[in-house]
Amino acid sequence: DGSSDTINDRDRYGFRAQALWTPSDDLTVRVIADYAELDETCCGFSILYDNNRIDQRTGVLGSSDSVIESFGGTFVSEERLSDDIQATNFDPESSSEDSGISVQVDWNVDDFTITSITSYREFESFDNIDADFSDLDALVDQNDAEQDQFSQEIRLAFVGEKLNYVVGANYFQQDLNSVSTLSFGEDTELIAAFTNGILPDSPVFPVVFGGKFFPSDGFAVDVNEQEHESWAVFGQLDYAFTDTLTLTAGLRYSEEDKELTAI
């Protein structure tokens, strides 16, 4: 059975708010902020198909499910799918925080409107997963990620009788970091020995497995760091020749640079 009856619970909330300030008829300032948080015992699993089958050649029941059961783990058969039974040796964790803010300023000068939009956002998440999907202490997968981004856009718009146009520029910068760690538990060596035909009481076992190939922490660590930067200039115009005929033309130039370091 699972270590808790709260797996796949829901514990999350968020809000979004905005404020508008108009110090004059020609100037408006709009601020938008949002925040969301998640902290759940997630995610569990159900057995759709087990592999506890009888070997047609030997007539012996043998599979990874039977190995789990032989070491004291809980075997959940596919017939119990509707029972929603979980078998883990710890509660999985899933948490995240997401927040952002933007400020838009619009300034009207005669037929022109100058617009500035400044925004910032950050996100971080953490997952702790029982990666062997059993209540044996064999595999643990932890994923830790965070990112932050900043953007700035400036536009100049003109509205005339026949000619309308907008020109502007924007800038974007982002940092993204993630660390994924796969670790072995105390039961990993026993399972590996068994599946390789070496019994735990064999004199060969401490020589072959003896903790040398299965470190408890950080067996496989995947580290990724990415820096992203881009900028662009753009423009578009509309010219009305008649009430039913309008010419639209636009142009955009952008440059983007990404640098990724993976270990």
Tab-separated table of C-alpha atoms in Angstrom:
chain	number	residue	atom	x	y	z
A	1	ASP	CA	0.000	0.000	0.000
A	2	GLY	CA	1.040	3.598	-0.415
A	3	SER	CA	2.566	5.465	2.472
A	4	SER	CA	-0.326	7.919	2.516
A	5	ASP	CA	-3.978	8.111	1.512
A	6	THR	CA	-3.517	11.621	0.083
A	7	ILE	CA	-1.642	10.795	-3.137
A	8	ASN	CA	-2.925	12.807	-6.115
A	9	ASP	CA	-4.419	15.445	-3.844
A	10	ARG	CA	-4.992	19.029	-4.962
A	11	ASP	CA	-3.371	21.947	-3.139
A	12	ARG	CA	-3.022	24.964	-5.400
A	13	TYR	CA	-4.108	28.567	-5.593
A	14	GLY	CA	-3.490	31.669	-7.639
A	15	PHE	CA	-4.593	35.222	-8.207
A	16	ARG	CA	-4.421	37.919	-10.861
A	17	ALA	CA	-4.894	41.619	-10.245
A	18	GLN	CA	-4.583	44.808	-12.233
A	19	ALA	CA	-4.702	48.502	-11.500
A	20	LEU	CA	-5.239	51.446	-13.857
A	21	TRP	CA	-3.946	54.933	-13.103
A	22	THR	CA	-4.861	57.933	-15.278
A	23	PRO	CA	-2.943	60.975	-14.004
A	24	SER	CA	-4.185	62.958	-17.021
A	25	ASP	CA	-6.365	62.579	-20.103
A	26	ASP	CA	-3.270	61.832	-22.193
A	27	LEU	CA	-1.429	59.468	-19.855
A	28	THR	CA	-2.473	56.030	-18.553
A	29	VAL	CA	-0.528	53.491	-16.506
A	30	ARG	CA	-1.735	49.891	-16.185
A	31	VAL	CA	-0.093	47.393	-13.794
A	32	ILE	CA	-0.933	43.667	-13.998
A	33	ALA	CA	0.383	41.111	-11.486
A	34	ASP	CA	-0.256	37.404	-11.026
A	35	TYR	CA	0.894	34.632	-8.700
A	36	ALA	CA	0.222	30.886	-8.568
A	37	GLU	CA	1.477	28.211	-6.190
A	38	LEU	CA	1.170	24.423	-6.181
A	39	ASP	CA	2.220	22.040	-3.394
A	40	GLU	CA	0.801	18.559	-3.865
A	41	THR	CA	1.415	14.890	-3.120
A	42	CYS	CA	1.646	14.034	-6.747
A	43	CYS	CA	1.714	12.013	-8.814
A	44	GLY	CA	0.689	8.442	-8.187
A	45	PHE	CA	0.106	5.625	-10.631
A	46	SER	CA	-2.150	2.639	-11.232
A	47	ILE	CA	-1.253	-0.768	-12.654
A	48	LEU	CA	-2.857	-1.144	-16.070
A	49	TYR	CA	-0.985	-4.331	-17.009
A	50	ASP	CA	1.229	-6.306	-14.648
A	51	ASN	CA	3.919	-8.655	-15.986
A	52	ASN	CA	3.471	-11.440	-13.482
A	53	ARG	CA	3.257	-14.230	-16.032
A	54	ILE	CA	4.133	-17.932	-16.076
A	55	ASP	CA	7.089	-18.755	-18.307
A	56	GLN	CA	5.671	-21.131	-20.941
A	57	ARG	CA	9.019	-22.911	-21.223
A	58	THR	CA	9.595	-23.597	-17.552
A	59	GLY	CA	6.121	-23.270	-16.073
A	60	VAL	CA	7.570	-20.988	-13.388
A	61	LEU	CA	6.068	-17.676	-12.353
A	62	GLY	CA	8.760	-15.085	-12.952
A	63	SER	CA	8.929	-11.364	-13.731
A	64	SER	CA	10.057	-8.057	-12.293
A	65	ASP	CA	6.785	-8.004	-10.353
A	66	SER	CA	7.653	-11.323	-8.731
A	67	VAL	CA	11.137	-9.974	-7.919
A	68	ILE	CA	9.557	-6.998	-6.152
A	69	GLU	CA	7.306	-9.324	-4.206
A	70	SER	CA	10.166	-11.658	-3.286
A	71	PHE	CA	11.991	-8.785	-1.558
A	72	GLY	CA	8.974	-7.794	0.487
A	73	GLY	CA	7.491	-5.293	-1.921
A	74	THR	CA	3.791	-4.997	-2.596
A	75	PHE	CA	2.627	-6.600	-5.824
A	76	VAL	CA	-0.537	-4.977	-7.186
A	77	SER	CA	-2.177	-7.017	-9.926
A	78	GLU	CA	-3.943	-5.495	-12.916
A	79	GLU	CA	-7.242	-6.892	-11.606
A	80	ARG	CA	-7.096	-4.203	-8.890
A	81	LEU	CA	-6.928	-1.288	-11.335
A	82	SER	CA	-10.340	0.017	-10.251
A	83	ASP	CA	-9.244	-0.090	-6.582
A	84	ASP	CA	-6.754	2.753	-7.216
A	85	ILE	CA	-4.049	1.052	-5.132
A	86	GLN	CA	-0.680	2.817	-4.841
A	87	ALA	CA	2.549	1.077	-3.836
A	88	THR	CA	5.317	3.543	-2.921
A	89	ASN	CA	7.902	3.734	-0.150
A	90	PHE	CA	7.478	7.515	0.166
A	91	ASP	CA	4.977	10.132	-0.870
A	92	PRO	CA	5.781	11.784	-4.212
A	93	GLU	CA	6.130	15.553	-4.150
A	94	SER	CA	5.255	18.179	-6.726
A	95	SER	CA	5.551	21.900	-6.056
A	96	SER	CA	5.874	25.077	-8.102
A	97	GLU	CA	5.664	28.854	-7.884
A	98	ASP	CA	4.859	31.119	-10.821
A	99	SER	CA	4.699	34.919	-10.654
A	100	GLY	CA	4.830	37.862	-12.989
A	101	ILE	CA	4.262	41.595	-13.282
A	102	SER	CA	3.899	43.992	-16.199
A	103	VAL	CA	3.630	47.770	-16.474
A	104	GLN	CA	2.135	49.422	-19.560
A	105	VAL	CA	2.363	53.170	-20.061
A	106	ASP	CA	0.441	54.929	-22.886
A	107	TRP	CA	1.103	58.601	-23.642
A	108	ASN	CA	-0.997	60.409	-26.243
A	109	VAL	CA	0.593	63.396	-27.977
A	110	ASP	CA	-1.621	64.883	-30.717
A	111	ASP	CA	-2.068	62.080	-33.289
A	112	PHE	CA	0.715	59.963	-31.809
A	113	THR	CA	0.662	57.364	-29.024
A	114	ILE	CA	3.857	56.263	-27.293
A	115	THR	CA	3.575	52.897	-25.527
A	116	SER	CA	6.032	51.215	-23.163
A	117	ILE	CA	5.482	47.678	-21.830
A	118	THR	CA	7.869	46.339	-19.193
A	119	SER	CA	7.406	42.831	-17.792
A	120	TYR	CA	9.148	40.331	-15.549
A	121	ARG	CA	8.276	36.688	-14.799
A	122	GLU	CA	9.830	33.902	-12.753
A	123	PHE	CA	8.992	30.240	-12.252
A	124	GLU	CA	10.432	27.436	-10.135
A	125	SER	CA	9.391	23.814	-9.633
A	126	PHE	CA	10.449	20.716	-7.707
A	127	ASP	CA	9.470	17.058	-8.132
A	128	ASN	CA	10.444	14.094	-5.974
A	129	ILE	CA	9.437	10.850	-7.707
A	130	ASP	CA	9.467	7.225	-6.579
A	131	ALA	CA	10.923	6.132	-9.910
A	132	ASP	CA	10.869	2.365	-9.281
A	133	PHE	CA	7.051	2.544	-8.873
A	134	SER	CA	7.040	0.165	-5.909
A	135	ASP	CA	7.320	0.301	-2.133
A	136	LEU	CA	10.903	-0.948	-2.289
A	137	ASP	CA	13.690	1.579	-1.779
A	138	ALA	CA	15.268	1.330	-5.239
A	139	LEU	CA	15.103	4.476	-7.391
A	140	VAL	CA	14.450	8.137	-6.580
A	141	ASP	CA	14.233	10.839	-9.254
A	142	GLN	CA	14.372	14.507	-8.254
A	143	ASN	CA	13.828	17.370	-10.694
A	144	ASP	CA	14.549	20.983	-9.739
A	145	ALA	CA	14.017	23.795	-12.255
A	146	GLU	CA	13.806	27.583	-12.277
A	147	GLN	CA	13.556	30.308	-14.891
A	148	ASP	CA	13.260	34.076	-14.982
A	149	GLN	CA	12.620	36.404	-17.898
A	150	PHE	CA	12.514	40.117	-18.624
A	151	SER	CA	11.092	41.943	-21.625
A	152	GLN	CA	10.787	45.556	-22.737
A	153	GLU	CA	8.830	46.899	-25.704
A	154	ILE	CA	8.478	50.464	-26.970
A	155	ARG	CA	6.049	51.496	-29.731
A	156	LEU	CA	5.153	54.700	-31.549
A	157	ALA	CA	1.769	54.700	-33.265
A	158	PHE	CA	0.262	57.335	-35.569
A	159	VAL	CA	-3.384	57.579	-36.645
A	160	GLY	CA	-4.258	59.898	-39.540
A	161	GLU	CA	-7.084	60.284	-42.014
A	162	LYS	CA	-5.582	57.935	-44.588
A	163	LEU	CA	-2.271	56.835	-43.066
A	164	ASN	CA	-1.830	54.747	-39.927
A	165	TYR	CA	1.476	53.276	-38.825
A	166	VAL	CA	3.308	51.775	-35.865
A	167	VAL	CA	7.043	51.368	-35.308
A	168	GLY	CA	8.800	49.888	-32.339
A	169	ALA	CA	11.432	47.711	-30.759
A	170	ASN	CA	11.506	44.990	-28.141
A	171	TYR	CA	14.047	43.180	-26.001
A	172	PHE	CA	13.795	39.776	-24.290
A	173	GLN	CA	16.158	38.043	-21.822
A	174	GLN	CA	15.693	34.658	-20.118
A	175	ASP	CA	17.706	32.388	-17.791
A	176	LEU	CA	16.694	28.738	-17.437
A	177	ASN	CA	18.317	26.247	-15.038
A	178	SER	CA	17.362	22.640	-14.307
A	179	VAL	CA	18.894	19.789	-12.295
A	180	SER	CA	17.665	16.196	-12.510
A	181	THR	CA	19.114	13.662	-10.071
A	182	LEU	CA	18.570	9.903	-10.125
A	183	SER	CA	19.600	8.108	-6.923
A	184	PHE	CA	19.639	4.466	-5.842
A	185	GLY	CA	18.113	3.150	-2.636
A	186	GLU	CA	19.031	0.367	-0.245
A	187	ASP	CA	17.170	-2.325	-2.221
A	188	THR	CA	18.762	-1.612	-5.605
A	189	GLU	CA	21.709	-3.955	-5.195
A	190	LEU	CA	19.511	-6.846	-4.095
A	191	ILE	CA	17.232	-6.496	-7.121
A	192	ALA	CA	20.163	-6.134	-9.503
A	193	ALA	CA	21.879	-9.190	-8.051
A	194	PHE	CA	18.746	-11.269	-8.290
A	195	THR	CA	18.014	-10.326	-11.899
A	196	ASN	CA	21.619	-11.172	-12.799
A	197	GLY	CA	21.373	-14.609	-11.217
A	198	ILE	CA	23.529	-13.796	-8.162
A	199	LEU	CA	21.889	-14.530	-4.828
A	200	PRO	CA	22.530	-12.139	-1.920
A	201	ASP	CA	24.142	-14.936	0.161
A	202	SER	CA	26.543	-15.832	-2.645
A	203	PRO	CA	30.248	-15.107	-1.958
A	204	VAL	CA	30.331	-13.342	-5.315
A	205	PHE	CA	27.660	-10.802	-4.308
A	206	PRO	CA	29.834	-8.433	-2.189
A	207	VAL	CA	32.521	-8.502	-4.872
A	208	VAL	CA	30.210	-7.711	-7.790
A	209	PHE	CA	27.687	-5.426	-6.133
A	210	GLY	CA	29.064	-4.393	-2.727
A	211	GLY	CA	27.993	-0.746	-3.106
A	212	LYS	CA	30.534	-0.044	-5.827
A	213	PHE	CA	28.110	0.344	-8.718
A	214	PHE	CA	25.158	1.742	-6.819
A	215	PRO	CA	26.001	4.929	-4.901
A	216	SER	CA	23.074	6.083	-2.797
A	217	ASP	CA	23.156	9.728	-3.880
A	218	GLY	CA	23.451	11.256	-7.311
A	219	PHE	CA	24.079	8.201	-9.475
A	220	ALA	CA	23.040	10.203	-12.547
A	221	VAL	CA	22.916	14.004	-12.446
A	222	ASP	CA	21.720	16.031	-15.419
A	223	VAL	CA	22.448	19.772	-15.159
A	224	ASN	CA	21.270	22.243	-17.800
A	225	GLU	CA	21.799	26.009	-17.877
A	226	GLN	CA	20.476	28.163	-20.706
A	227	GLU	CA	20.800	31.880	-21.395
A	228	HIS	CA	18.516	33.397	-24.008
A	229	GLU	CA	18.649	36.950	-25.369
A	230	SER	CA	16.852	38.507	-28.322
A	231	TRP	CA	15.904	41.913	-29.732
A	232	ALA	CA	13.876	43.146	-32.678
A	233	VAL	CA	12.723	46.269	-34.501
A	234	PHE	CA	9.484	46.347	-36.472
A	235	GLY	CA	7.073	48.568	-38.340
A	236	GLN	CA	3.742	48.422	-40.135
A	237	LEU	CA	1.712	50.960	-42.089
A	238	ASP	CA	-1.795	51.086	-43.534
A	239	TYR	CA	-2.719	53.543	-46.292
A	240	ALA	CA	-6.335	53.917	-47.384
A	241	PHE	CA	-6.534	54.790	-51.086
A	242	THR	CA	-10.315	54.619	-50.976
A	243	ASP	CA	-12.986	53.588	-48.528
A	244	THR	CA	-12.708	50.012	-49.836
A	245	LEU	CA	-9.008	49.765	-50.736
A	246	THR	CA	-6.203	49.815	-48.149
A	247	LEU	CA	-2.550	48.951	-48.602
A	248	THR	CA	-0.793	47.253	-45.643
A	249	ALA	CA	2.981	46.766	-45.471
A	250	GLY	CA	5.190	45.596	-42.627
A	251	LEU	CA	8.787	44.764	-41.855
A	252	ARG	CA	10.535	43.127	-38.894
A	253	TYR	CA	14.182	42.414	-38.120
A	254	SER	CA	15.243	40.318	-35.132
A	255	GLU	CA	18.343	38.724	-33.652
A	256	GLU	CA	18.353	35.887	-31.146
A	257	ASP	CA	21.148	34.235	-29.196
A	258	LYS	CA	20.924	31.097	-27.030
A	259	GLU	CA	23.702	29.523	-25.017
A	260	LEU	CA	23.190	26.117	-23.428
A	261	THR	CA	25.506	24.334	-21.012
A	262	ALA	CA	24.662	20.697	-20.237
A	263	ILE	CA	26.544	18.477	-17.820
